[in-house]
Coordinates of C-alpha atoms (C1' of nucleotides) in Angstrom, one line a residue:
Chain A
M777 CA 20.2 -36.8 -0.9
Q778 CA 20.4 -37.5 -4.5
S779 CA 23.2 -39.9 -4.9
Q780 CA 24.5 -38.8 -8.1
P781 CA 25.3 -36.1 -10.4
D782 CA 23.7 -33.0 -9.1
Q783 CA 23.0 -30.9 -11.9
R784 CA 22.8 -27.3 -11.2
N785 CA 26.4 -26.7 -10.7
A786 CA 27.7 -29.9 -12.0
S787 CA 29.9 -28.3 -14.5
S788 CA 31.3 -25.9 -12.1
T789 CA 32.9 -28.6 -10.2
M790 CA 33.9 -30.9 -13.1
H791 CA 34.9 -34.0 -11.3
S792 CA 37.7 -35.0 -13.6
T793 CA 38.7 -31.9 -15.6
P794 CA 40.5 -29.4 -13.4
M795 CA 42.0 -27.5 -16.0
E796 CA 45.0 -28.5 -18.3
A797 CA 45.0 -27.3 -21.8
G798 CA 43.0 -24.0 -21.9
R799 CA 42.2 -23.1 -18.5
Q800 CA 39.0 -21.9 -17.1
R801 CA 36.7 -23.2 -14.3
Q802 CA 34.3 -25.4 -16.1
G803 CA 35.4 -28.2 -18.4
R804 CA 38.0 -27.6 -21.0
L805 CA 37.4 -25.5 -24.0
W806 CA 38.3 -28.0 -26.7
S807 CA 38.1 -31.8 -27.4
N808 CA 40.0 -33.7 -29.8
L809 CA 38.5 -36.4 -32.2
K810 CA 39.4 -39.3 -29.9
E811 CA 37.5 -37.7 -27.0
V812 CA 34.5 -37.1 -29.1
C813 CA 34.5 -40.8 -30.3
D814 CA 34.9 -41.9 -26.7
L815 CA 32.0 -39.8 -25.7
L816 CA 29.8 -41.4 -28.4
H817 CA 30.8 -44.8 -27.5
I818 CA 32.2 -45.4 -30.8
P819 CA 35.4 -47.7 -30.7
A820 CA 37.0 -45.4 -33.3
A821 CA 40.3 -46.9 -34.0
V822 CA 41.3 -43.4 -34.8
S823 CA 44.5 -43.2 -36.4
V824 CA 44.2 -39.5 -36.4
N825 CA 46.7 -37.2 -34.8
S826 CA 44.5 -36.1 -32.2
E827 CA 45.7 -32.7 -31.2
E828 CA 45.4 -31.5 -34.8
L829 CA 41.6 -30.9 -35.0
L830 CA 39.9 -29.7 -32.1
F831 CA 36.3 -29.1 -31.4
Q832 CA 35.2 -26.3 -29.2
H833 CA 33.0 -26.5 -26.2
V834 CA 30.2 -24.2 -25.2
Q835 CA 28.3 -23.9 -22.0
F836 CA 24.6 -23.3 -21.5
K837 CA 22.9 -22.6 -18.3
T838 CA 19.6 -24.2 -17.2
G839 CA 16.7 -23.1 -19.3
Q840 CA 18.9 -21.7 -22.2
R841 CA 18.0 -22.8 -25.7
V842 CA 20.6 -24.5 -27.7
H843 CA 18.8 -24.3 -30.9
T844 CA 15.3 -23.4 -31.9
I845 CA 12.9 -24.6 -34.4
G846 CA 13.5 -23.1 -37.9
Q847 CA 16.8 -21.7 -37.0
A848 CA 19.5 -22.1 -39.7
F849 CA 21.4 -25.4 -39.1
D850 CA 25.1 -25.5 -39.3
T851 CA 26.4 -27.4 -36.3
L852 CA 25.7 -30.6 -34.4
Y853 CA 26.2 -30.9 -30.7
I854 CA 27.4 -33.7 -28.4
V855 CA 26.6 -33.5 -24.7
N856 CA 29.7 -33.6 -22.7
S857 CA 27.8 -32.9 -19.3
G858 CA 24.3 -31.9 -18.2
F859 CA 20.8 -32.7 -19.3
L860 CA 18.4 -31.3 -21.8
K861 CA 15.3 -31.8 -23.5
T862 CA 14.4 -31.7 -27.3
V863 CA 10.9 -30.5 -28.1
L864 CA 8.5 -30.0 -31.1
I865 CA 6.1 -27.2 -30.9
D866 CA 2.7 -27.8 -32.5
E867 CA 0.4 -25.2 -34.0
F868 CA -1.1 -24.2 -30.7
G869 CA 2.3 -23.6 -29.0
N870 CA 2.2 -27.0 -27.1
E871 CA 5.4 -28.6 -26.4
Q872 CA 5.9 -32.3 -27.4
V873 CA 9.0 -33.6 -25.7
L874 CA 11.0 -35.9 -28.1
S875 CA 13.9 -36.9 -26.0
F876 CA 16.1 -36.1 -23.0
P877 CA 19.6 -36.0 -24.2
M878 CA 22.5 -36.4 -21.9
K879 CA 26.1 -37.3 -21.9
G880 CA 27.3 -38.9 -25.1
D881 CA 24.1 -37.9 -27.0
M882 CA 24.2 -36.0 -30.2
L883 CA 21.9 -33.1 -31.0
G884 CA 20.9 -31.2 -34.1
V885 CA 20.9 -34.1 -36.5
D886 CA 17.2 -33.3 -37.6
G887 CA 18.5 -30.1 -39.0
I888 CA 20.7 -31.6 -41.8
H889 CA 17.9 -32.4 -44.1
T890 CA 16.3 -29.0 -44.6
R891 CA 19.3 -27.1 -43.2
H892 CA 17.0 -25.8 -40.4
Y893 CA 16.6 -27.4 -37.1
A894 CA 13.3 -29.3 -36.9
S895 CA 13.1 -29.3 -33.1
E896 CA 14.1 -27.1 -30.2
A897 CA 16.7 -28.1 -27.5
V898 CA 16.6 -26.8 -24.0
A899 CA 19.0 -27.1 -21.2
L900 CA 17.5 -28.8 -18.2
S901 CA 20.5 -28.1 -16.1
D902 CA 23.8 -26.4 -16.8
C903 CA 25.4 -28.0 -19.8
D904 CA 28.7 -28.4 -21.5
L905 CA 28.4 -29.2 -25.1
I906 CA 30.9 -29.9 -27.9
L907 CA 30.3 -28.2 -31.1
L908 CA 30.7 -30.0 -34.3
P909 CA 30.4 -27.7 -37.3
F910 CA 28.7 -29.8 -39.9
K911 CA 30.8 -28.5 -42.8
K912 CA 34.0 -29.2 -41.1
L913 CA 32.7 -32.6 -40.2
T914 CA 31.7 -33.7 -43.7
A915 CA 35.0 -32.4 -45.0
L916 CA 36.9 -34.3 -42.4
G917 CA 34.7 -37.4 -43.2
R918 CA 36.3 -37.6 -46.5
V919 CA 39.8 -37.8 -45.0
H920 CA 38.9 -40.0 -42.0
M921 CA 36.6 -42.6 -43.1
E922 CA 36.0 -43.7 -39.5
L923 CA 34.5 -40.4 -38.9
E924 CA 32.0 -40.9 -41.6
N925 CA 30.9 -44.2 -40.3
L926 CA 30.6 -42.7 -36.9
M927 CA 28.2 -40.2 -38.3
Y928 CA 26.1 -42.9 -40.1
G929 CA 26.3 -45.0 -37.0
V930 CA 25.0 -42.2 -34.8
M931 CA 22.2 -41.2 -37.0
S932 CA 21.1 -44.9 -37.5
R933 CA 21.2 -45.3 -33.7
E934 CA 19.0 -42.3 -33.2
L935 CA 16.6 -43.6 -36.0
V936 CA 16.3 -47.0 -34.0
R937 CA 15.6 -45.1 -30.9
E938 CA 12.9 -43.3 -32.5
Q939 CA 11.4 -46.5 -33.9
A940 CA 11.4 -48.1 -30.5
M941 CA 9.7 -44.9 -29.2
I942 CA 6.9 -45.1 -31.8
G943 CA 6.5 -48.8 -30.9
M944 CA 6.0 -47.8 -27.2
L945 CA 3.6 -45.0 -27.9
G946 CA 1.6 -47.1 -30.3
A947 CA 1.2 -50.3 -28.1
L948 CA 2.0 -49.9 -24.5
S949 CA -0.2 -48.9 -21.6
A950 CA 0.5 -45.9 -19.3
E951 CA 2.0 -48.0 -16.6
A952 CA 4.2 -49.8 -19.0
R953 CA 5.5 -46.6 -20.6
V954 CA 6.4 -45.1 -17.2
A955 CA 8.1 -48.3 -16.1
R956 CA 10.1 -48.6 -19.3
F957 CA 11.0 -44.9 -19.1
L958 CA 12.5 -45.5 -15.6
V959 CA 14.3 -48.4 -16.7
S960 CA 15.7 -46.6 -19.6
L961 CA 16.8 -43.7 -17.4
A962 CA 18.4 -46.2 -14.9
D963 CA 20.4 -47.8 -17.8
R964 CA 21.6 -44.6 -19.1
F965 CA 22.8 -43.4 -15.7
A966 CA 24.5 -46.6 -15.3
A967 CA 26.2 -46.3 -18.6
M968 CA 27.3 -42.9 -17.4
G969 CA 28.9 -44.4 -14.3
Y970 CA 26.3 -43.2 -11.9
S971 CA 24.0 -45.3 -9.8
S972 CA 21.2 -46.9 -11.6
K973 CA 19.3 -47.7 -8.3
L974 CA 19.0 -44.2 -7.0
F975 CA 18.9 -41.0 -9.2
N976 CA 17.2 -37.6 -9.7
L977 CA 14.9 -36.8 -12.4
R978 CA 15.9 -33.8 -14.3
M979 CA 12.5 -33.0 -15.7
T980 CA 9.1 -32.3 -14.4
R981 CA 6.1 -34.7 -14.4
H982 CA 4.8 -32.5 -17.1
E983 CA 7.8 -33.1 -19.3
I984 CA 7.8 -36.7 -18.6
G985 CA 4.1 -36.9 -19.5
S986 CA 4.6 -35.2 -22.8
Y987 CA 7.5 -37.5 -23.7
L988 CA 5.4 -40.5 -22.9
G989 CA 2.1 -39.3 -24.3
L990 CA 0.4 -39.1 -21.0
T991 CA -0.8 -36.4 -18.7
L992 CA 1.3 -35.2 -15.8
E993 CA -1.4 -36.5 -13.4
T994 CA -1.2 -40.0 -15.0
V995 CA 2.6 -40.0 -14.5
S996 CA 2.3 -38.9 -10.9
R997 CA -0.3 -41.4 -10.2
T998 CA 1.6 -44.3 -11.8
L999 CA 4.8 -43.4 -9.8
S1000 CA 2.7 -43.4 -6.7
A1001 CA 1.3 -46.7 -7.6
F1002 CA 4.7 -48.2 -8.3
N1003 CA 5.9 -46.7 -4.9
E1004 CA 2.9 -48.4 -3.2
I1005 CA 3.7 -51.8 -4.8
G1006 CA 7.3 -51.5 -3.7
L1007 CA 8.8 -51.4 -7.2
I1008 CA 10.4 -48.0 -6.7
T1009 CA 10.6 -45.3 -4.0
V1010 CA 9.6 -41.8 -4.9
D1011 CA 10.3 -38.6 -3.3
Q1012 CA 9.6 -35.6 -5.5
R1013 CA 12.3 -36.1 -8.2
T1014 CA 14.3 -38.7 -6.3
I1015 CA 13.7 -42.1 -7.6
G1016 CA 15.0 -45.4 -6.1
I1017 CA 14.8 -48.4 -8.3
K1018 CA 13.6 -51.4 -6.1
D1019 CA 12.6 -54.1 -8.7
A1020 CA 14.1 -53.4 -12.0
E1021 CA 13.2 -56.7 -13.4
A1022 CA 9.6 -56.2 -12.7
L1023 CA 9.7 -52.7 -14.2
K1024 CA 11.2 -54.2 -17.4
T1025 CA 8.6 -56.8 -17.9
L1026 CA 5.6 -54.9 -16.6
R1027 CA 2.8 -54.5 -19.1
R1028 CA -0.9 -54.2 -19.1
L1029 CA -3.2 -54.1 -22.1
P1030 CA -1.0 -56.9 -23.3
P1031 CA -1.6 -57.8 -26.8
S1032 CA -4.5 -55.8 -27.9
R1033 CA -4.0 -54.7 -31.4
S1034 CA -2.3 -56.7 -34.2
R1035 CA -0.7 -59.9 -34.1
T1036 CA -0.5 -61.1 -37.6
K1037 CA -1.9 -64.6 -37.7
G1038 CA -3.8 -66.6 -35.2
A1039 CA -0.6 -67.8 -33.7
G1040 CA -0.4 -66.5 -30.2
A1041 CA -4.0 -66.0 -29.7
K1042 CA -3.9 -68.6 -27.1
Q1043 CA -1.0 -67.0 -25.5
K1044 CA -2.8 -63.8 -25.3
A1045 CA -5.6 -65.4 -23.5
E1046 CA -3.3 -66.8 -21.0
T1047 CA -1.4 -63.8 -20.6
D1048 CA -4.7 -61.8 -20.0
A1049 CA -5.9 -64.2 -17.4
A1050 CA -2.6 -64.2 -15.5
G1051 CA -2.3 -60.4 -15.7
D1052 CA -5.9 -59.9 -14.6
D1053 CA -5.1 -59.1 -11.1
Q1054 CA -1.4 -58.9 -11.2
V1055 CA 0.2 -55.7 -12.0
L1056 CA 3.3 -57.3 -13.3
A1057 CA 4.5 -60.4 -14.8
T1058 CA 7.8 -62.0 -15.0
T1059 CA 9.3 -62.8 -18.1
A1060 CA 7.3 -65.1 -20.3
Chain B
M484 CA 23.8 -62.9 -51.9
Q485 CA 21.3 -61.7 -49.8
S486 CA 19.6 -59.8 -52.4
Q487 CA 17.5 -62.5 -53.8
P488 CA 14.0 -61.6 -53.5
D489 CA 12.9 -65.0 -52.3
Q490 CA 12.3 -65.5 -48.8
R491 CA 9.9 -68.3 -49.4
N492 CA 9.2 -69.3 -52.9
A493 CA 9.9 -66.5 -55.2
S494 CA 11.8 -68.7 -57.4
S495 CA 8.5 -70.1 -58.8
T496 CA 6.9 -67.2 -60.6
M497 CA 8.5 -63.8 -60.6
H498 CA 5.6 -61.7 -62.0
S499 CA 7.5 -59.2 -63.9
T500 CA 11.0 -60.9 -64.6
P501 CA 10.4 -63.2 -67.4
M502 CA 14.0 -63.6 -67.9
E503 CA 16.0 -61.6 -70.2
A504 CA 19.0 -59.5 -69.4
G505 CA 17.9 -56.3 -71.1
R506 CA 14.5 -55.2 -70.0
Q507 CA 11.2 -56.4 -68.8
R508 CA 7.9 -54.8 -68.6
Q509 CA 8.3 -52.7 -65.5
G510 CA 11.4 -51.1 -64.5
R511 CA 14.8 -52.0 -65.7
L512 CA 17.3 -54.1 -64.2
W513 CA 19.8 -51.5 -63.4
S514 CA 19.7 -47.7 -62.5
N515 CA 22.5 -45.3 -62.5
L516 CA 23.2 -42.7 -59.9
K517 CA 21.3 -39.9 -61.5
E518 CA 18.1 -42.1 -61.5
V519 CA 18.7 -43.0 -57.9
C520 CA 18.9 -39.2 -57.0
D521 CA 15.9 -38.4 -59.0
L522 CA 14.0 -41.0 -57.1
L523 CA 15.0 -39.7 -53.8
H524 CA 14.0 -36.1 -54.9
I525 CA 17.5 -35.0 -54.4
P526 CA 18.6 -32.2 -56.7
A527 CA 22.0 -34.0 -57.0
A528 CA 23.9 -31.8 -59.5
V529 CA 25.7 -35.1 -60.3
S530 CA 28.8 -34.7 -62.2
V531 CA 29.1 -38.3 -62.2
N532 CA 29.3 -40.2 -65.5
S533 CA 26.2 -42.0 -64.9
E534 CA 26.6 -45.2 -66.8
E535 CA 29.7 -46.2 -64.9
L536 CA 28.1 -47.2 -61.6
L537 CA 25.0 -48.9 -61.8
F538 CA 22.8 -50.4 -59.0
Q539 CA 20.7 -53.6 -59.5
H540 CA 17.0 -53.9 -59.2
V541 CA 15.2 -56.7 -57.5
Q542 CA 11.6 -57.6 -57.5
F543 CA 9.5 -58.9 -54.6
K544 CA 6.0 -60.2 -54.7
T545 CA 3.2 -59.4 -52.4
G546 CA 3.8 -60.7 -49.1
Q547 CA 7.5 -61.3 -49.6
R548 CA 9.9 -60.0 -46.8
V549 CA 12.6 -57.7 -48.1
H550 CA 14.5 -58.1 -44.8
T551 CA 13.8 -59.4 -41.3
I552 CA 14.7 -58.2 -37.8
G553 CA 18.2 -59.3 -36.8
Q554 CA 19.2 -60.2 -40.3
A555 CA 22.7 -59.1 -41.1
F556 CA 22.7 -55.8 -42.7
D557 CA 24.6 -55.1 -45.8
T558 CA 22.4 -53.1 -48.3
L559 CA 19.9 -50.4 -48.4
Y560 CA 17.0 -50.4 -50.7
I561 CA 15.2 -47.8 -52.6
V562 CA 11.6 -48.3 -53.7
N563 CA 11.2 -47.7 -57.4
S564 CA 7.6 -49.0 -57.5
G565 CA 5.2 -50.8 -55.2
F566 CA 4.1 -50.5 -51.7
L567 CA 5.6 -52.0 -48.5
K568 CA 5.3 -51.8 -44.8
T569 CA 8.1 -51.9 -42.1
V570 CA 7.3 -53.4 -38.8
L571 CA 8.6 -54.1 -35.4
I572 CA 7.8 -57.3 -33.7
D573 CA 7.5 -57.1 -29.9
E574 CA 8.0 -59.8 -27.4
F575 CA 4.6 -61.3 -28.0
G576 CA 4.9 -61.5 -31.7
N577 CA 2.7 -58.5 -32.1
E578 CA 3.3 -56.3 -35.2
Q579 CA 3.8 -52.7 -34.8
V580 CA 3.7 -50.8 -38.1
L581 CA 6.4 -48.2 -38.4
S582 CA 6.0 -46.9 -42.0
F583 CA 4.5 -47.5 -45.4
P584 CA 7.3 -47.0 -47.8
M585 CA 6.6 -46.3 -51.3
K586 CA 8.3 -44.9 -54.5
G587 CA 11.3 -42.9 -53.6
D588 CA 11.5 -44.0 -50.0
M589 CA 14.7 -45.8 -48.6
L590 CA 14.6 -49.0 -46.6
G591 CA 17.1 -50.5 -44.3
V592 CA 18.7 -47.4 -42.8
D593 CA 18.0 -48.7 -39.3
G594 CA 20.5 -51.6 -39.9
I595 CA 23.5 -49.4 -40.1
H596 CA 24.2 -48.9 -36.6
T597 CA 24.3 -52.6 -35.3
R598 CA 24.8 -54.1 -38.7
H599 CA 21.6 -55.9 -38.3
Y600 CA 18.3 -54.7 -39.4
A601 CA 16.0 -53.5 -36.6
S602 CA 12.8 -53.7 -38.4
E603 CA 11.1 -56.0 -41.0
A604 CA 10.1 -55.0 -44.4
V605 CA 7.2 -56.5 -46.2
A606 CA 5.8 -56.0 -49.6
L607 CA 2.2 -55.1 -49.7
S608 CA 2.1 -55.3 -53.4
D609 CA 4.5 -56.5 -56.0
C610 CA 7.5 -54.2 -55.8
D611 CA 10.7 -53.2 -57.6
L612 CA 13.5 -52.2 -55.4
I613 CA 16.8 -50.8 -56.2
L614 CA 19.7 -52.3 -54.2
L615 CA 22.3 -50.1 -52.7
P616 CA 25.1 -52.2 -51.2
F617 CA 26.3 -50.2 -48.2
K618 CA 30.0 -50.8 -48.5
K619 CA 29.9 -49.7 -52.2
L620 CA 28.0 -46.7 -51.2
T621 CA 30.2 -45.4 -48.5
A622 CA 33.3 -46.0 -50.8
L623 CA 31.5 -44.0 -53.5
G624 CA 30.6 -41.5 -51.0
R625 CA 34.3 -40.5 -50.5
V626 CA 34.7 -39.9 -54.2
H627 CA 31.4 -38.2 -55.0
M628 CA 30.6 -35.9 -52.1
E629 CA 27.1 -35.2 -53.3
L630 CA 26.4 -38.9 -52.6
E631 CA 27.6 -38.5 -49.0
N632 CA 25.3 -35.4 -48.5
L633 CA 22.5 -37.4 -50.0
M634 CA 22.9 -40.1 -47.5
Y635 CA 23.0 -37.6 -44.7
G636 CA 20.0 -35.8 -46.1
V637 CA 17.9 -39.0 -46.5
M638 CA 18.6 -40.2 -43.0
S639 CA 17.8 -36.7 -41.5
R640 CA 14.6 -36.7 -43.4
E641 CA 13.8 -40.0 -42.0
L642 CA 14.5 -38.8 -38.6
V643 CA 12.3 -35.8 -38.9
R644 CA 9.4 -37.9 -40.3
E645 CA 9.7 -40.2 -37.1
Q646 CA 9.8 -37.1 -34.9
A647 CA 6.6 -36.0 -36.4
M648 CA 5.1 -39.4 -35.9
I649 CA 6.0 -39.5 -32.3
G650 CA 4.4 -36.1 -32.0
M651 CA 1.3 -37.3 -33.5
L652 CA 1.1 -40.5 -31.4
G653 CA 1.8 -38.5 -28.2
A654 CA -0.7 -35.6 -28.7
L655 CA -3.5 -36.2 -31.3
S656 CA -6.8 -37.9 -31.0
A657 CA -8.0 -40.8 -33.1
E658 CA -9.8 -38.8 -35.5
A659 CA -6.9 -36.4 -36.1
R660 CA -4.4 -39.3 -36.7
V661 CA -6.7 -40.9 -39.2
A662 CA -7.3 -37.5 -40.9
R663 CA -3.7 -36.7 -41.1
F664 CA -2.9 -40.2 -42.2
L665 CA -5.2 -39.8 -45.2
V666 CA -3.9 -36.4 -46.0
S667 CA -0.2 -37.7 -45.8
L668 CA -1.2 -40.5 -48.1
A669 CA -2.9 -38.0 -50.6
D670 CA 0.2 -35.9 -50.6
R671 CA 2.5 -38.8 -51.3
F672 CA 0.3 -40.0 -54.1
A673 CA 0.2 -36.6 -55.6
A674 CA 4.2 -36.3 -55.4
M675 CA 4.2 -39.6 -57.4
G676 CA 2.0 -38.3 -60.0
Y677 CA -1.0 -40.0 -59.0
S678 CA -4.3 -38.5 -58.1
S679 CA -4.6 -37.2 -54.6
K680 CA -8.3 -37.2 -54.6
L681 CA -9.1 -40.7 -55.3
F682 CA -6.8 -43.7 -54.4
N683 CA -6.5 -47.2 -53.0
L684 CA -5.3 -48.0 -49.7
R685 CA -2.7 -50.8 -50.0
M686 CA -2.9 -51.8 -46.3
T687 CA -5.6 -53.2 -44.2
R688 CA -7.5 -51.5 -41.3
H689 CA -5.4 -53.5 -39.0
E690 CA -2.2 -52.3 -40.4
I691 CA -3.4 -48.7 -40.3
G692 CA -4.4 -49.1 -36.8
S693 CA -1.1 -50.5 -35.7
Y694 CA 0.6 -47.6 -37.6
L695 CA -1.5 -45.0 -35.8
G696 CA -1.7 -46.6 -32.5
L697 CA -5.4 -47.5 -32.8
T698 CA -7.5 -50.6 -33.1
L699 CA -8.9 -51.5 -36.6
E700 CA -12.4 -51.0 -35.3
T701 CA -11.5 -47.4 -34.3
V702 CA -10.0 -46.8 -37.9
S703 CA -13.1 -48.3 -39.5
R704 CA -15.6 -46.3 -37.5
T705 CA -13.5 -43.0 -38.0
L706 CA -13.5 -43.5 -41.7
S707 CA -17.1 -44.2 -41.7
A708 CA -17.7 -41.0 -39.6
F709 CA -15.7 -39.0 -42.1
N710 CA -17.7 -40.5 -44.9
E711 CA -20.8 -39.6 -43.0
I712 CA -19.7 -35.9 -42.6
G713 CA -18.8 -35.7 -46.2
L714 CA -15.0 -35.3 -45.8
I715 CA -14.3 -38.4 -47.8
T716 CA -15.9 -41.3 -49.6
V717 CA -15.1 -44.9 -48.4
D718 CA -15.7 -48.0 -50.3
Q719 CA -13.5 -50.7 -48.9
R720 CA -10.0 -49.7 -49.8
T721 CA -11.0 -47.0 -52.2
I722 CA -10.8 -43.6 -50.7
G723 CA -12.0 -40.3 -52.1
I724 CA -10.8 -37.1 -50.5
K725 CA -13.6 -34.6 -50.6
D726 CA -12.4 -31.9 -48.2
A727 CA -8.5 -32.0 -47.7
E728 CA -8.5 -28.8 -45.9
A729 CA -10.8 -29.9 -43.2
L730 CA -8.9 -33.2 -42.8
K731 CA -5.7 -31.2 -42.4
T732 CA -6.9 -29.0 -39.6
L733 CA -9.2 -31.5 -37.9
R734 CA -8.4 -32.1 -34.4
R735 CA -10.1 -32.9 -31.1
L736 CA -8.6 -33.2 -27.7
P737 CA -6.8 -30.1 -28.7
P738 CA -4.3 -28.9 -26.2
S739 CA -4.6 -31.3 -23.4
R740 CA -1.0 -31.7 -22.2
S741 CA 1.7 -29.3 -22.0
R742 CA 1.9 -25.8 -23.3
T743 CA 5.0 -24.1 -21.6
K744 CA 3.7 -21.1 -19.9
G745 CA 0.4 -19.6 -19.5
A746 CA 0.3 -18.2 -22.9
G747 CA -2.2 -19.9 -25.1
A748 CA -4.3 -21.0 -22.1
K749 CA -7.0 -18.7 -23.3
Q750 CA -6.9 -20.0 -26.7
K751 CA -7.2 -23.5 -25.4
A752 CA -10.4 -22.8 -23.8
E753 CA -11.8 -21.1 -26.9
T754 CA -10.7 -24.1 -29.0
D755 CA -12.3 -26.4 -26.7
A756 CA -15.6 -24.6 -26.7
A757 CA -15.6 -24.3 -30.4
G758 CA -14.7 -27.9 -31.0
D759 CA -17.3 -29.0 -28.5
D760 CA -19.8 -30.0 -31.0
Q761 CA -18.1 -29.3 -34.1
V762 CA -15.9 -32.1 -35.5
L763 CA -13.7 -30.2 -37.6
A764 CA -12.3 -26.7 -37.5
T765 CA -11.0 -24.5 -40.4
T766 CA -7.6 -23.1 -40.3
A767 CA -6.8 -20.9 -37.3
Chain C
dC69 C1' 8.0 -16.0 5.3
dG70 C1' 5.1 -15.7 1.7
dC71 C1' 4.9 -16.8 -3.3
dG72 C1' 4.6 -19.7 -7.2
dA73 C1' 6.0 -23.7 -9.6
dG74 C1' 5.7 -28.3 -9.2
dA75 C1' 3.5 -32.7 -7.3
dT76 C1' -0.2 -35.3 -5.4
dT77 C1' -4.9 -37.0 -4.9
dG78 C1' -9.7 -37.4 -5.5
dA79 C1' -14.1 -37.3 -8.2
dC80 C1' -16.1 -37.6 -12.6
dT81 C1' -16.3 -38.2 -17.6
dC82 C1' -15.5 -40.2 -22.0
dG83 C1' -12.7 -41.7 -26.0
dG84 C1' -11.4 -45.4 -27.6
dG85 C1' -10.5 -50.4 -26.6
dT86 C1' -12.9 -55.1 -26.2
dC87 C1' -16.0 -58.5 -27.4
dA88 C1' -19.1 -60.0 -30.8
dA89 C1' -22.3 -60.5 -34.6
dT90 C1' -22.9 -59.7 -39.6
dA91 C1' -21.6 -58.9 -44.2
dG92 C1' -18.9 -57.9 -48.1
dT93 C1' -14.7 -59.9 -51.2
dA94 C1' -11.4 -62.7 -53.0
dG95 C1' -9.3 -66.8 -54.2
dT96 C1' -9.8 -72.1 -54.9
dG97 C1' -11.5 -76.0 -56.6
dG98 C1' -15.3 -79.1 -58.0
Chain D
dC562 C1' -20.4 -71.2 -62.7
dC563 C1' -21.1 -71.5 -58.1
dA564 C1' -20.2 -73.2 -53.5
dC565 C1' -16.6 -73.1 -49.9
dT566 C1' -13.3 -71.1 -47.2
dA567 C1' -10.6 -67.3 -45.2
dC568 C1' -9.8 -62.7 -44.8
dT569 C1' -11.4 -58.1 -44.3
dA570 C1' -14.5 -54.6 -43.1
dT571 C1' -18.5 -52.6 -40.7
dT572 C1' -21.5 -51.8 -36.6
dG573 C1' -23.3 -52.3 -32.1
dA574 C1' -23.2 -52.8 -27.0
dC575 C1' -20.4 -52.4 -23.2
dC576 C1' -16.7 -50.9 -20.2
dC577 C1' -12.3 -49.4 -18.4
dG578 C1' -8.1 -46.7 -18.7
dA579 C1' -6.6 -42.3 -18.8
dG580 C1' -7.9 -37.5 -19.5
dT581 C1' -10.2 -33.4 -17.2
dC582 C1' -11.2 -30.5 -13.4
dA583 C1' -10.1 -29.1 -9.0
dA584 C1' -8.4 -29.0 -4.3
dT585 C1' -4.4 -29.4 -1.5
dC586 C1' 0.4 -29.9 -0.3
dT587 C1' 5.4 -29.4 -0.7
dC588 C1' 9.4 -27.0 -1.5
dG589 C1' 12.8 -23.9 -3.2
dC590 C1' 13.7 -19.1 -3.7
dG591 C1' 13.5 -14.1 -3.4

DNA sequence: CGCGAGATTGACTCGGGTCAATAGTAGTGG
DNA sequence: CCACTACTATTGACCCGAGTCAATCTCGCG
């Protein structure tokens, strides 16, 4: 069914890591700096003698919490395999999903400032994470400056990602949000070497909705509508991307707010007219 | 090189930089590390001999751009005085306001990752900024580890701020967003030593709306409504806070989405009922 | 094989976006 | 000093996108 990475027991049958160094069924226990850099997609012309400093792995099972809000901060995590969600809990106990970290993503950065995690990370599947004790990291940073730059880069990247998220929440319609979410997922799967055309969602409609600032019903309806139109295929959590380009450029509610000057007003009108009875539009 | 404040025609009349090396009316031309740390509210038990490393100031006039999207990154900025906005520009030229930096805030962090600024910063008033050449900063970081921690702290803080923003955009009603925006502004003014009860907005309704994911009309109406109810006074851009507590706890559309388990469902109902004809609610 | 979480759909409502008219404000120049 | 222009803010009337409520339907699991 699902073409790719099945989660549940993904770690048990680690495709490429039988067991060399340590030895135990799932993943290895330690990674060196180079492996960490590779995972983060950082060039990292590391001159470091790898085997010297090793970082431990830890496994989490589906549903387990990696860290909770308010918990004392002392380590960052890098996802080696598996899928998670990070959430904020508001004053009523409602969850607000902030991100869906997967292979190569870093967790825990929001804990640096106050020395307490500001969000909660939950495993959506069995996961293998690499521990990066923050103290150790900063100490090393002073020796290996590429590591320091790595840290700045990762944090800055995360910042940019959140900015894009804010832009999306502030300006896009429900359909556009769902469409971009799918495209974003597809891209990330592609970057991980999986199919970007057919994959399984690891999260519920509810979680997607929370992430996108929508209700689960709207998410469900929107997916059905995309299916109807032929942009995707939907079967429960299995998604097939049929027209990635259309999804990327899909909008609605085009340029409602803002637009600094009068420039573009004309374009707006045109766009509106064109999009009036068309659900999607090709690149302008 | 880049640092010249003039994107357009600054050369004509710099308001506050007559032209003497020593000092001019507001702010001095250079700041040492301690002053920078103070500005950032970082304890910074700096053992550094201050006068050794100095950071240059630059002035920007209202409307000038500090940096634009895509511009090569090489320096961070700290606001010493004045007010700005940072914006994203979407594919149609629409602005999406991301933040309203003021004294003590850092700009440009989003440029670290790709080495190009990801957002645009515009002065909403005449400003005095401190330049932090990034290269210089990282070099210093290796010598003074408090500086390194300072950087991590500032970036992490910004990350947490954006997370809160995402949570707000994803979960709160228009009224709640405006209310929290006002409270947030009041708090920031208070932290700067100004009155938190009476202040002037530096931005237009349009910019506020963009920031909060609302239209300018909704912002205007909401402010009028708050005024009506006696929570605030409004006169153009002059805002008087009358009931900060009510603003802080004001909601609407309380727990629509999410809420992990059944817990809290009851509370939801109660809240809904209570809030049905009451616009605000006191602390739970 | 039945239970419960998740997903899908429909019917209805309403918050807030859209369009539009009016009015205050500020800067400019005669 | 006052008109002239351009922006900004306030309000009203209208309407649509998405939230709410609720009834199935599906599927994985004990």
